[in-house]
Coordinates of C-alpha atoms and ligand atoms in Angstrom, one line a residue:
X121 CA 7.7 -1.9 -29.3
X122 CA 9.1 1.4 -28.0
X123 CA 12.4 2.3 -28.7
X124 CA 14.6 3.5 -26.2
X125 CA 15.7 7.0 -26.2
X126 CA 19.1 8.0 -27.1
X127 CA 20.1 4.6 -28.9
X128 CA 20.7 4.9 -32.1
X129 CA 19.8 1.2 -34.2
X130 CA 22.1 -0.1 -36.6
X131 CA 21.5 -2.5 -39.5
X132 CA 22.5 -5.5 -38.5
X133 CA 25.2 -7.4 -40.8
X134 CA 24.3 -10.5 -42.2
X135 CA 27.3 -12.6 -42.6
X136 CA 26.6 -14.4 -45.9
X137 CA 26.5 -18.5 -45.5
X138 CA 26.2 -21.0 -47.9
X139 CA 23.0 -22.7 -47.9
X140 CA 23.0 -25.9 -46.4
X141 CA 20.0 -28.7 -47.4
X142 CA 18.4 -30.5 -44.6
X143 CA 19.4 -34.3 -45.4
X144 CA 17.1 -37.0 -45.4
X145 CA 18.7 -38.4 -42.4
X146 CA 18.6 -35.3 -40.4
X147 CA 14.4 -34.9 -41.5
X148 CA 13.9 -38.5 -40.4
X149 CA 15.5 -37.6 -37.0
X150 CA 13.8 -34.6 -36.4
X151 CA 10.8 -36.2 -37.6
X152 CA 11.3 -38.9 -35.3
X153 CA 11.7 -36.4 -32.4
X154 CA 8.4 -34.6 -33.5
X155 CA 6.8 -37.7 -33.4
X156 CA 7.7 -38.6 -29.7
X157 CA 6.7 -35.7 -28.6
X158 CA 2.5 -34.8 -29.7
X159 CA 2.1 -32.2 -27.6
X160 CA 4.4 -30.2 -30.1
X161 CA 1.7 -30.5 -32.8
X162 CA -1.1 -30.0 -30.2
X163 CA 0.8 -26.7 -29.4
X164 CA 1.4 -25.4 -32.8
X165 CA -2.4 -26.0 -34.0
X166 CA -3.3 -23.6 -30.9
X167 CA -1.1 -20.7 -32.3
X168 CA -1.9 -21.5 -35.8
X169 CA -5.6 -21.3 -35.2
X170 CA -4.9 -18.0 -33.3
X171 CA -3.2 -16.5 -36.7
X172 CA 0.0 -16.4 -34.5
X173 CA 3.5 -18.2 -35.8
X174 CA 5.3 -20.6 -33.2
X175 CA 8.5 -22.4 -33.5
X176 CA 10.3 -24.6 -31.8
X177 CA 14.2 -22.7 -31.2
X178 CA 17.6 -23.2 -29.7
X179 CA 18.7 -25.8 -27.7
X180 CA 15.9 -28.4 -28.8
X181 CA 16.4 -27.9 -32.4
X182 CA 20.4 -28.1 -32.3
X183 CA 20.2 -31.0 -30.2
X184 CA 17.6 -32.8 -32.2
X185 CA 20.0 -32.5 -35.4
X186 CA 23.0 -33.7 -33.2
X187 CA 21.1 -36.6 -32.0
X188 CA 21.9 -35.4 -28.5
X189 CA 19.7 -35.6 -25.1
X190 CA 18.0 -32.3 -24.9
X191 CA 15.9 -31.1 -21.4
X192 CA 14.3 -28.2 -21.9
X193 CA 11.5 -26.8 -24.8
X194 CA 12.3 -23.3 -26.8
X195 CA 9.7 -21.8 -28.5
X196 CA 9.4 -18.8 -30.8
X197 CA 6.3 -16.9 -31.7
X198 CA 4.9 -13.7 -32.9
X199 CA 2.6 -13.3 -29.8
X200 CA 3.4 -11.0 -26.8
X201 CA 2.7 -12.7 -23.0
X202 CA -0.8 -11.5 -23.2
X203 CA -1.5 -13.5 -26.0
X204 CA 0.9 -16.9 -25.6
X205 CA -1.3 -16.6 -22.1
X206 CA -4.4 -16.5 -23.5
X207 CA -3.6 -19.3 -26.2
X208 CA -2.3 -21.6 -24.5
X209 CA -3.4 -21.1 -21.1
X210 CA -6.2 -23.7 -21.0
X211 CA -3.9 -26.5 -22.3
X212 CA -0.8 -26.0 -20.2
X213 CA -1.2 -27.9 -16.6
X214 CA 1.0 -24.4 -15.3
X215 CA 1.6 -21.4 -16.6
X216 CA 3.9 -18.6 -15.1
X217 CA 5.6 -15.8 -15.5
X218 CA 9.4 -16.0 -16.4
X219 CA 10.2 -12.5 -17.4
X220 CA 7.2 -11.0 -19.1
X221 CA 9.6 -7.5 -19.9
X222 CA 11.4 -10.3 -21.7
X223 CA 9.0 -11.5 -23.0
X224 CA 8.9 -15.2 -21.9
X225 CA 6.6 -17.1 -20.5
X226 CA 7.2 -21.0 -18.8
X227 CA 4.1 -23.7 -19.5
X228 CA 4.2 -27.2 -17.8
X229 CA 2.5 -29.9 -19.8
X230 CA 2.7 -33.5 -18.2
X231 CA 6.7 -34.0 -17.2
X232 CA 7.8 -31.5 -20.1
X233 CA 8.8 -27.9 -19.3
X234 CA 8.4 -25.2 -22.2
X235 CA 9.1 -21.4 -22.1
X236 CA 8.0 -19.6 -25.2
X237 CA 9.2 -16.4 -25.5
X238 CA 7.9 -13.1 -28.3
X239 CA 10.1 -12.5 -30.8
X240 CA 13.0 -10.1 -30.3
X241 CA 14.0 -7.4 -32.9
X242 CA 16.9 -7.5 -35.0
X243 CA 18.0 -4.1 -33.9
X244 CA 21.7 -3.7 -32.3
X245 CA 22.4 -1.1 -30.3
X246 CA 25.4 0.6 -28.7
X247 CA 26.9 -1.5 -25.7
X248 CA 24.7 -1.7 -22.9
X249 CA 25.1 -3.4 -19.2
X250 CA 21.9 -4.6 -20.1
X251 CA 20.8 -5.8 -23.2
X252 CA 17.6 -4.2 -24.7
X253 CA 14.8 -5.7 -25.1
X254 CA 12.1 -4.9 -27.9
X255 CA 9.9 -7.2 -29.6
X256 CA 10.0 -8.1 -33.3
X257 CA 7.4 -9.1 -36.0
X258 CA 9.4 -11.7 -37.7
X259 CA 11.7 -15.0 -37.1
X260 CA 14.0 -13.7 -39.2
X261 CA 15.1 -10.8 -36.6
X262 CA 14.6 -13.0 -34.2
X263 CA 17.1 -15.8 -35.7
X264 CA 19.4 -13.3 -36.1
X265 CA 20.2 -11.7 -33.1
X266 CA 20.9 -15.4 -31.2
X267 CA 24.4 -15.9 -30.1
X268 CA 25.2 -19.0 -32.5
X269 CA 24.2 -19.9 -35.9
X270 CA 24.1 -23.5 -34.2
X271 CA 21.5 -22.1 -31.5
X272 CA 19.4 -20.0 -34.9
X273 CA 18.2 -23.0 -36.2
X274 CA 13.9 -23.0 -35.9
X275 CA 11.2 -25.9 -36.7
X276 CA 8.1 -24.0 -37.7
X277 CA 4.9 -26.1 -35.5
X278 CA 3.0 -27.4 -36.6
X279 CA 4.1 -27.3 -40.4
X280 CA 7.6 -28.7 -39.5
X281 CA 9.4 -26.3 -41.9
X282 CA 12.7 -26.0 -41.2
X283 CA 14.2 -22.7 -40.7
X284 CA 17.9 -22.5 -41.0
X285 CA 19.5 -18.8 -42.3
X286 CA 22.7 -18.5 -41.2
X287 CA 24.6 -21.7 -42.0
X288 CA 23.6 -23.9 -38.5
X289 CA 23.4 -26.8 -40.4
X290 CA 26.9 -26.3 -42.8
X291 CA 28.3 -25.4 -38.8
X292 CA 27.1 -28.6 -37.4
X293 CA 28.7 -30.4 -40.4
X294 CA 31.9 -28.1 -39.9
X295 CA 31.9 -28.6 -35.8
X296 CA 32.6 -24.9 -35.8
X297 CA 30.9 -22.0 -33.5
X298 CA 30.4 -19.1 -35.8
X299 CA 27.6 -15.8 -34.9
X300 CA 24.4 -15.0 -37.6
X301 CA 26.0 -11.9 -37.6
X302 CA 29.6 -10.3 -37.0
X303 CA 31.4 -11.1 -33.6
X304 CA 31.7 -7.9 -33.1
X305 CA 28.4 -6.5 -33.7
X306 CA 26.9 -9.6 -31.6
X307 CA 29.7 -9.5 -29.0
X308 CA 29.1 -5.6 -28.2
X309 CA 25.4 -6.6 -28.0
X310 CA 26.1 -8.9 -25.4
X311 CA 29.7 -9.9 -24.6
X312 CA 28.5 -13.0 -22.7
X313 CA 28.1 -14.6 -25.7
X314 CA 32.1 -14.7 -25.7
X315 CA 31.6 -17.0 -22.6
X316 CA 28.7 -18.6 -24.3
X317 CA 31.1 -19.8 -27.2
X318 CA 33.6 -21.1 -24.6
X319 CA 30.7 -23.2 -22.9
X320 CA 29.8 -24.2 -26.3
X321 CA 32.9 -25.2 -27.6
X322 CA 33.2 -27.5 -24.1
X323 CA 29.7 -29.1 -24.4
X324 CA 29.7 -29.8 -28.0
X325 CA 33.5 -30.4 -28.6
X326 CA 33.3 -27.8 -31.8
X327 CA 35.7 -25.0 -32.4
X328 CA 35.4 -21.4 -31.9
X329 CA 35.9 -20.0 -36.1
X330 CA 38.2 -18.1 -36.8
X331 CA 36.2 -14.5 -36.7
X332 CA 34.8 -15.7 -33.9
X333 CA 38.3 -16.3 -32.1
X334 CA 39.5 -13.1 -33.5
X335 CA 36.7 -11.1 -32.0
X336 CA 37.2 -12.4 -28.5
X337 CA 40.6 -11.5 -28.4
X338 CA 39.9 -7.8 -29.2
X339 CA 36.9 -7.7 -27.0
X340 CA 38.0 -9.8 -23.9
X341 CA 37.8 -7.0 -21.5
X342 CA 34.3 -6.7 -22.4
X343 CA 33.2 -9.4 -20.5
X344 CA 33.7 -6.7 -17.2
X345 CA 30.3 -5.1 -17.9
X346 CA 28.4 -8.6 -17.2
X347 CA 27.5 -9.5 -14.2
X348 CA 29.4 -12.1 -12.3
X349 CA 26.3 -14.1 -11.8
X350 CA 25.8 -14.6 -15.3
X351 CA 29.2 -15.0 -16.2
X352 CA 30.0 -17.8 -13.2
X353 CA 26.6 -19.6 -14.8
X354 CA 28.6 -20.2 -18.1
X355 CA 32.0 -21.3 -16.7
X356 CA 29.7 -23.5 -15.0
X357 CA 28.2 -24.9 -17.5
X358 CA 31.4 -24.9 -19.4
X359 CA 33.1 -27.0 -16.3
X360 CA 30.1 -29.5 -15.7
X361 CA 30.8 -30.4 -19.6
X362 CA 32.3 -33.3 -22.0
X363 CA 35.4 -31.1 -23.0
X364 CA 36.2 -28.5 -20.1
X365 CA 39.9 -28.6 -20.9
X366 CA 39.3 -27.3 -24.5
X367 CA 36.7 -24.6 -23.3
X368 CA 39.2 -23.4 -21.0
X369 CA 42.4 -23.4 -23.4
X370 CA 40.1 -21.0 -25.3
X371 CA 39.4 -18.5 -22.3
X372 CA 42.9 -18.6 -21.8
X373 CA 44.4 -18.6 -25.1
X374 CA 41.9 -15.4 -25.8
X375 CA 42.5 -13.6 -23.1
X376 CA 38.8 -13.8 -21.3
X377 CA 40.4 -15.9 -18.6
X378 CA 42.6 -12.9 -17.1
X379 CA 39.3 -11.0 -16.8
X380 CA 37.0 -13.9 -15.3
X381 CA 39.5 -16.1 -13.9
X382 CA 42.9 -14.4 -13.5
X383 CA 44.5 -17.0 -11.0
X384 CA 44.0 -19.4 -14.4
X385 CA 46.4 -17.9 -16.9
X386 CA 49.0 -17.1 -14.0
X387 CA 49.4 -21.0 -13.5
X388 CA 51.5 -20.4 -17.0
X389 CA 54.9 -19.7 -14.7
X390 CA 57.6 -18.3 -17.0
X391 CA 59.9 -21.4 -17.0
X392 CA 62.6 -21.5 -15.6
X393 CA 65.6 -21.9 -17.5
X394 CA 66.5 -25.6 -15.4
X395 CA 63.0 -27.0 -16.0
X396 CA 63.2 -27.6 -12.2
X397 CA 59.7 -27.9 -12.0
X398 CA 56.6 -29.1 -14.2
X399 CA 54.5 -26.5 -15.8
X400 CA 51.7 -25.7 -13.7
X401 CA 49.0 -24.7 -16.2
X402 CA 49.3 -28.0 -17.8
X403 CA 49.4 -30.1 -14.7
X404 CA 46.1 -28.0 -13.9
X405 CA 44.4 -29.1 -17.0
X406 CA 45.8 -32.6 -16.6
X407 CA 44.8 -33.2 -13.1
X408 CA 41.0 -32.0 -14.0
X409 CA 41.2 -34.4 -16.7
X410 CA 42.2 -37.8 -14.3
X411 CA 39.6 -36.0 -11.7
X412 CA 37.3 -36.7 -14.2
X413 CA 38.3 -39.8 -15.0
X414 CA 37.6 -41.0 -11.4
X415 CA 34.3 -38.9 -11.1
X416 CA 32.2 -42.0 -11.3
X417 CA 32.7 -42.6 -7.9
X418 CA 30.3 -39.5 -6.6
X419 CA 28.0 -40.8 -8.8
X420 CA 26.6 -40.4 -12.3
X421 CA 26.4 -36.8 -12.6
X422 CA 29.6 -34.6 -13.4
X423 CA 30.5 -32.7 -10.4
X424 CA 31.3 -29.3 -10.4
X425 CA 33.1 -29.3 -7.0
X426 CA 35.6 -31.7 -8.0
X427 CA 36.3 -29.7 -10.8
X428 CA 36.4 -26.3 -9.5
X429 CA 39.2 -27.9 -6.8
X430 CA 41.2 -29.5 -9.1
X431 CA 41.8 -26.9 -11.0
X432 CA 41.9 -24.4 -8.7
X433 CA 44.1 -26.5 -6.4
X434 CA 47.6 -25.2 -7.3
X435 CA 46.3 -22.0 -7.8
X436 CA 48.7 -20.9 -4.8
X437 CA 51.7 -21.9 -6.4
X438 CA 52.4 -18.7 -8.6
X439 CA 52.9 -16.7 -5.3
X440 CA 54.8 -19.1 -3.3
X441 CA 57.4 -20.0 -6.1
X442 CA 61.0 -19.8 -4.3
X443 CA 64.1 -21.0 -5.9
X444 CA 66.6 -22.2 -3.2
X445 CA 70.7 -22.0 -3.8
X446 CA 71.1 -25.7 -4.5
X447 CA 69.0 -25.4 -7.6
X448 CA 65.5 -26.7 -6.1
X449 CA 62.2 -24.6 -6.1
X450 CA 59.8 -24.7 -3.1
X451 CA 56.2 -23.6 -3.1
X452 CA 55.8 -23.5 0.4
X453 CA 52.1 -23.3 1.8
X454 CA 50.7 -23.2 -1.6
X455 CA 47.8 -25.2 0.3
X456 CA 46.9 -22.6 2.1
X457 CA 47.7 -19.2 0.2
X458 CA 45.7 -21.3 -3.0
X459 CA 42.9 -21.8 -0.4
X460 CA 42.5 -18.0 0.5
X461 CA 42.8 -17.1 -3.6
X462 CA 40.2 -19.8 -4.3
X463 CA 38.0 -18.2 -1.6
X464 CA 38.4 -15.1 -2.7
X465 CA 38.0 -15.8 -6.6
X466 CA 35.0 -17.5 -5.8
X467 CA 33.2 -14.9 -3.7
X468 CA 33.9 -12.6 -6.6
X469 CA 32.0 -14.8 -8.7
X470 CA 29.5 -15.0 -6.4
X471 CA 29.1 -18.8 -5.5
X472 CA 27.0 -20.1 -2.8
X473 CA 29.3 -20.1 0.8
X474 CA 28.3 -24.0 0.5
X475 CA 30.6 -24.8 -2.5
X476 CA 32.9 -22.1 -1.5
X477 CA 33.8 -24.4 1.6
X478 CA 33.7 -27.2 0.4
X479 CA 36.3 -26.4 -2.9
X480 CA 38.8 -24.2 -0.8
X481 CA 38.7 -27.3 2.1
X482 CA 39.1 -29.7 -1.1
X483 CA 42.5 -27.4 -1.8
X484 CA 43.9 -26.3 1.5
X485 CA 44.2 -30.6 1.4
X486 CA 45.3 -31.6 -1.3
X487 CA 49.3 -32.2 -0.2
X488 CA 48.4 -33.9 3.2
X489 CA 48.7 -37.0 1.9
X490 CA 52.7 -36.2 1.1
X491 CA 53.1 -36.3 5.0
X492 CA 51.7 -40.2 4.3
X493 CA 55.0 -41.5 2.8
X494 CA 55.1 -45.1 2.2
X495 CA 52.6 -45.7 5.2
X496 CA 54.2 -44.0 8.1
X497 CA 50.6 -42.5 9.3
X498 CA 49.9 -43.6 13.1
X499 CA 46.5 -44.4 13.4
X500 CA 45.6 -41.0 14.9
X501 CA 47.3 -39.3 11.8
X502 CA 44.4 -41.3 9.5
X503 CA 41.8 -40.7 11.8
X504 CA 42.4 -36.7 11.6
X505 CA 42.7 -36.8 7.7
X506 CA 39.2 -38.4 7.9
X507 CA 37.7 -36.0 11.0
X508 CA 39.6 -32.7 8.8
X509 CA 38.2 -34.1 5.3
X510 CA 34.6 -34.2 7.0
X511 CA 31.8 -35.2 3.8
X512 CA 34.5 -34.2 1.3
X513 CA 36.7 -36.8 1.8
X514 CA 35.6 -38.8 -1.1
X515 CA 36.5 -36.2 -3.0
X516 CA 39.4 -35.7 -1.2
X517 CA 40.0 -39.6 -2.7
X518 CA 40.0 -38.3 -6.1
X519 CA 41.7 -34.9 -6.1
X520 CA 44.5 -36.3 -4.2
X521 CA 45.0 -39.4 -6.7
X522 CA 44.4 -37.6 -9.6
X523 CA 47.3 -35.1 -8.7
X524 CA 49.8 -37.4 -9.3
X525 CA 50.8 -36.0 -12.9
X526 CA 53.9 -38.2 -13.3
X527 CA 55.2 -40.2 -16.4
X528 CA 57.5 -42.0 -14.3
X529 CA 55.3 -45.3 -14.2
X530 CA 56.9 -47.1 -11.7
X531 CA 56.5 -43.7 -9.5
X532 CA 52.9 -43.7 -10.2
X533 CA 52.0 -47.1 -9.5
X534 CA 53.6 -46.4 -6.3
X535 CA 51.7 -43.6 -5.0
X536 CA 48.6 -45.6 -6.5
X537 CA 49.0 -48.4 -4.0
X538 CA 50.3 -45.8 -1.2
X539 CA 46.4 -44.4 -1.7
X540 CA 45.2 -48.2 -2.2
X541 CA 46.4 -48.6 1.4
X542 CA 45.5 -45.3 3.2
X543 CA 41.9 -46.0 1.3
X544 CA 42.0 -49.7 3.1
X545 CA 43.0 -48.4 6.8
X546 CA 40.6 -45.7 6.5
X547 CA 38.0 -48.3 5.9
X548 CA 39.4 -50.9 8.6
X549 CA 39.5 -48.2 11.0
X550 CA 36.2 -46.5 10.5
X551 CA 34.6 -50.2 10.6
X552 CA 36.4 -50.4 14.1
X553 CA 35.3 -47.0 15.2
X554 CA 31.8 -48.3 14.6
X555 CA 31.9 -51.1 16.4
X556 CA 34.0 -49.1 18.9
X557 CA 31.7 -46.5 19.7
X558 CA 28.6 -49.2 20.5
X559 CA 27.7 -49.0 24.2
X560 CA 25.6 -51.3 26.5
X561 CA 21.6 -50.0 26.4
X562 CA 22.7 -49.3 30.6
X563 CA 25.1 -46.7 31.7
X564 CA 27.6 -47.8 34.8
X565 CA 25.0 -45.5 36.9
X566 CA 21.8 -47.7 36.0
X567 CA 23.8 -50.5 36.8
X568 CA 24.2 -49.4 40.2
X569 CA 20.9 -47.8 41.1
X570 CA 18.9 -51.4 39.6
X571 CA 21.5 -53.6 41.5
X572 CA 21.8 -51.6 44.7
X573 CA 25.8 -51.3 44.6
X574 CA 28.3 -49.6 45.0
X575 CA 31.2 -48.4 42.5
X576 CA 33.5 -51.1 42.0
X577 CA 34.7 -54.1 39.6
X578 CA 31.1 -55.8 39.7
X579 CA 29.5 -53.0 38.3
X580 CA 32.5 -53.7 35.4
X581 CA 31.1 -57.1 35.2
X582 CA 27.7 -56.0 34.8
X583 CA 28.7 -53.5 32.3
X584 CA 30.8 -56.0 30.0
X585 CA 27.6 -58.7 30.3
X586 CA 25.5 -56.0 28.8
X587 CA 28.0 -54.8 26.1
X588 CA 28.1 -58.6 25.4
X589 CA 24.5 -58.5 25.1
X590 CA 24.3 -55.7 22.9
X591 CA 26.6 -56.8 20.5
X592 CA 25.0 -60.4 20.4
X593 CA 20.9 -58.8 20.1
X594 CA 21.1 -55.3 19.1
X595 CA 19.9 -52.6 20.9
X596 CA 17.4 -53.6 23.6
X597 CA 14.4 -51.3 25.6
X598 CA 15.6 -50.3 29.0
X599 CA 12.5 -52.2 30.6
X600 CA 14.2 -55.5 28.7
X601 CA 18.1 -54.5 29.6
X602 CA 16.7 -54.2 33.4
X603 CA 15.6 -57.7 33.2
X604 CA 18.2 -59.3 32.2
X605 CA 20.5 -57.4 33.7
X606 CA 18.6 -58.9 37.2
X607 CA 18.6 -62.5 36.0
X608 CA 22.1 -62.1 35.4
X609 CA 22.9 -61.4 39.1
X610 CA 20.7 -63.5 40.3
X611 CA 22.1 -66.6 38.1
X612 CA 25.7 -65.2 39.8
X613 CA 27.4 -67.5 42.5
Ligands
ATP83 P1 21.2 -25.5 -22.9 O1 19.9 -25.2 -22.4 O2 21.4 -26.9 -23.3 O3 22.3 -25.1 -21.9 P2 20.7 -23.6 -25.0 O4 21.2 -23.5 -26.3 O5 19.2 -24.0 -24.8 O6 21.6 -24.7 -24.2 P3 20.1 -21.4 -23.3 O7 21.1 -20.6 -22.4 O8 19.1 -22.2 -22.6 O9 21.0 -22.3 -24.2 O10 19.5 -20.4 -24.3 C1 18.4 -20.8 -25.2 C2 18.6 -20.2 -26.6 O11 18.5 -18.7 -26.5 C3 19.9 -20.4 -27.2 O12 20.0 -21.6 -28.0 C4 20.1 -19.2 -28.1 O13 19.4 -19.3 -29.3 C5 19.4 -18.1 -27.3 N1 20.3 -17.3 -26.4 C6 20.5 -17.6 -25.1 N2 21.4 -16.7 -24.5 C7 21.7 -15.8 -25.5 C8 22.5 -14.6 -25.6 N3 23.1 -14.2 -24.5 N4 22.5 -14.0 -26.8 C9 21.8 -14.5 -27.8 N5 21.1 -15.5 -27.8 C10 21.0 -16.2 -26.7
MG84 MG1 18.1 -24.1 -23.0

């Protein structure tokens, strides 16, 4: 491929890794995987027979050794888009175009997607907004330029070979997140892949090596030539994962945090000297945790709503901090100042208007519950939390129980069956409301047009016979309400 003008190409650095041998345990599972999945070989034998090389890469391999549910198909090869096209155009059920420049191209076959992309070069070049593309002629270059030796592992198709050159294996065993080549080299490259390791570290509960941590402290500000887009799809990821809390202690504790997520690290509040309140970050982190905890109730999948807002939901405090003469410290309308910040951190990161709402409603709410007390809410009081919640207040459920941080037990059983209760007369109420806001199938003015009188307490008669009525059969047509409405006042002394 053509090189582009002006950059000059630098060896890359291997890091030297101890070899690692594939066990017979880990070649049974991958065999296994291989197995359950024939269109792999069917797919290989097509770009063997063409004299091109394919391998299976990434994700799929990683989460193959780990034993772990993977979704989507990586491939490898030495053939450009025209070629992957032409070889495996006939046998795909779709084929389109993912980013020829790029190099990739996405296949359907049956239920499984695949996207097999040309083989990058190993060449590194200066930092770049946008990292450079050129092709490559072997799966070593390609290997090497990945972010992680854990996502550099290939499985050669349809010989199986396993291809593992920098340590992914000896990482896996480790649990650690460690580059092919230096941090630095890979993290000027493209200093996503300091996000990356974050995300990483949360989905697979490893830990970022040492290098690896070293290299995103030095380089943190980096991170301010990607694009928010791309770097709001990692701390999504990261969020949506089995370990968020650790993922984020590492943006933090490097430094990337104050860059993509400043209102974060700002939650660690000097202390003050008469510990007269609870340290914010922590209560952060802890809250997202219990939010978790209680996630099951939206469902199956994580959601990243509930965790955006309960992480972000103190995120007001910081600036409303006031310490009062009698030794006490307010945060006055940190509801609503950490609504505005959320809002505005989250349009900088460029998410949808939809989950902006939703997450800064989620936190402008959190502390109306306070107002509850032991149960002092009139009826009207409950009925507003429920109109202002809208569809979030199942959410609002969770974020407001998981808030309670405190290791006073008796304390938190307490405000446990304080929501217990609200919970119940929300659901008496809105069973009420219901049943409340049934009406006859005839309005008061049908009743007097089909029984020829005037306003008056008979037409409340009617109007009760036909509420009855209602609530006895169900709804009824209006040519069926008529009638019985007329046998009624016939069969009436
Ligand atoms: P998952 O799909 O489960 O989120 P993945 O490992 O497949 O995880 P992707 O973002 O889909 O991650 O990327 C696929 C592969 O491409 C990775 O495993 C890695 O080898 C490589 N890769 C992706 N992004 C980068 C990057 N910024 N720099 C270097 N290599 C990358
Ligand atoms: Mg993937």
């Amino acid at each position: 491929m053509q090189r582009a003008q002006g950059t000059a190409a630098r060896p890359i650095e291997y890091v030297p890794v101890p070899t690692s041998s594939l066990t017979p345990d880990r070649r049974a599972r991958i065999d296994a995987a291989l197995d359950a999945n024939p269109f792999l070989a069917e797919l290989g034998a097509l770009f063997e027979t063409a004299d091109h090389e394919l391998a299976l890469v990434g994700g799929p391999v990683r989460d193959a050794v780990l034993g772990r549910p993977g979704n989507d198909w990586d491939f490898t090869t030495s053939a450009v888009p025209d070629d992957i096209e032409r070889i495996a155009g006939r046998w795909a059920d779709a084929m389109w175009d993912v980013g020829r420049e790029f190099g990739t191209i996405g296949l359907r076959k049956g239920t499984h997607q695949l996207e097999i992309t040309t083989y990058r070069s190993d060449d590194y070049d200066a930092a770049s907004r946008k990292p450079e593309v050129r092709f490559g002629d072997s799966i070593q270059g390609d290997l090497a330029r990945r972010d992680f030796a854990v996502n550099a592992m290939a499985i050669r198709l349809p010989s199986r070979e396993f291809v593992d050159l920098f340590g992914g294996l000896d990482d896996i065993d480790r649990q650690i997140i460690r580059t092919p080549v230096t941090p630095e080299q890979s993290f000027s490259d493209d200093p996503l892949r300091m996000m990356r390791a974050a995300r990483f570290v949360a989905q697979l509960g490893f830990t970022a090596s040492p290098d690896v941590l070293a290299a995103m402290t030095e380089m943190a500000s980096r991170i301010d030539i990607v694009s928010a887009e791309r770097v709001r799809d990692e701390l999504n990821k990261l969020l949506v994962s089995a370990h968020p809390v650790a993922g984020l202690r590492l943006l933090v504790g490097t430094g990337l945090a104050e860059h993509v997520l400043p209102e974060l690290p700002a939650l660690i509040l000097e202390r003050d000297e008469h510990h007269r309140h609870k340290d914010v970050y922590e209560h952060s982190l802890t809250v997202l945790e219990q939010a978790i905890a209680l996630e099951d109730r939206l469902g199956a999948q994580p959601d990243l709503v509930i965790r955006l807002a309960a992480l972000l939901h103190d995120i007001g405090k910081p600036r409303t901090r006031r310490f009062q003469d009698g030794g006490t410290v307010t945060f006055h309308h940190h509801d609503v100042v950490g609504a505005k910040l959320t809002r505005k951190r989250m349009r900088a990161l460029r998410y949808s208007n939809e989950v902006i709402d939703q997450v800064a409603q989620l936190v402008e709410l959190h502390l109306r519950f306070h107002g509850y007390g032991s149960g002092e809410w009139t009826d009207s009081a409950v009925r507003r939390y429920v109109r202002d919640a809208g569809d979030q207040l199942e959410r609002l459920h969770i974020l407001t129980r998981a808030d309670s941080t405190t290791r006073n037990q008796k304390k938190a059983a307490r405000l446990q069956r304080t929501y217990d209760e609200l919970e119940e007369r929300i659901a008496v109420l809105a069973e009420q409301e219901e049943l409340g806001s049934i009406r006859p199938d005839l309005d008061g003015a049908q009743i007097m047009a089909i029984l020829g009188i005037p306003p008056g307490p008979e037409v409340g008669e009617a109007y009760r016979f036909l509420l009855d009525l209602r609530m006895d059969r169900g709804p009824l047509s209006e040519a069926d309400a008529t009638e019985a409405l007329q046998s009624f006042w016939a069969a009436r002394d």
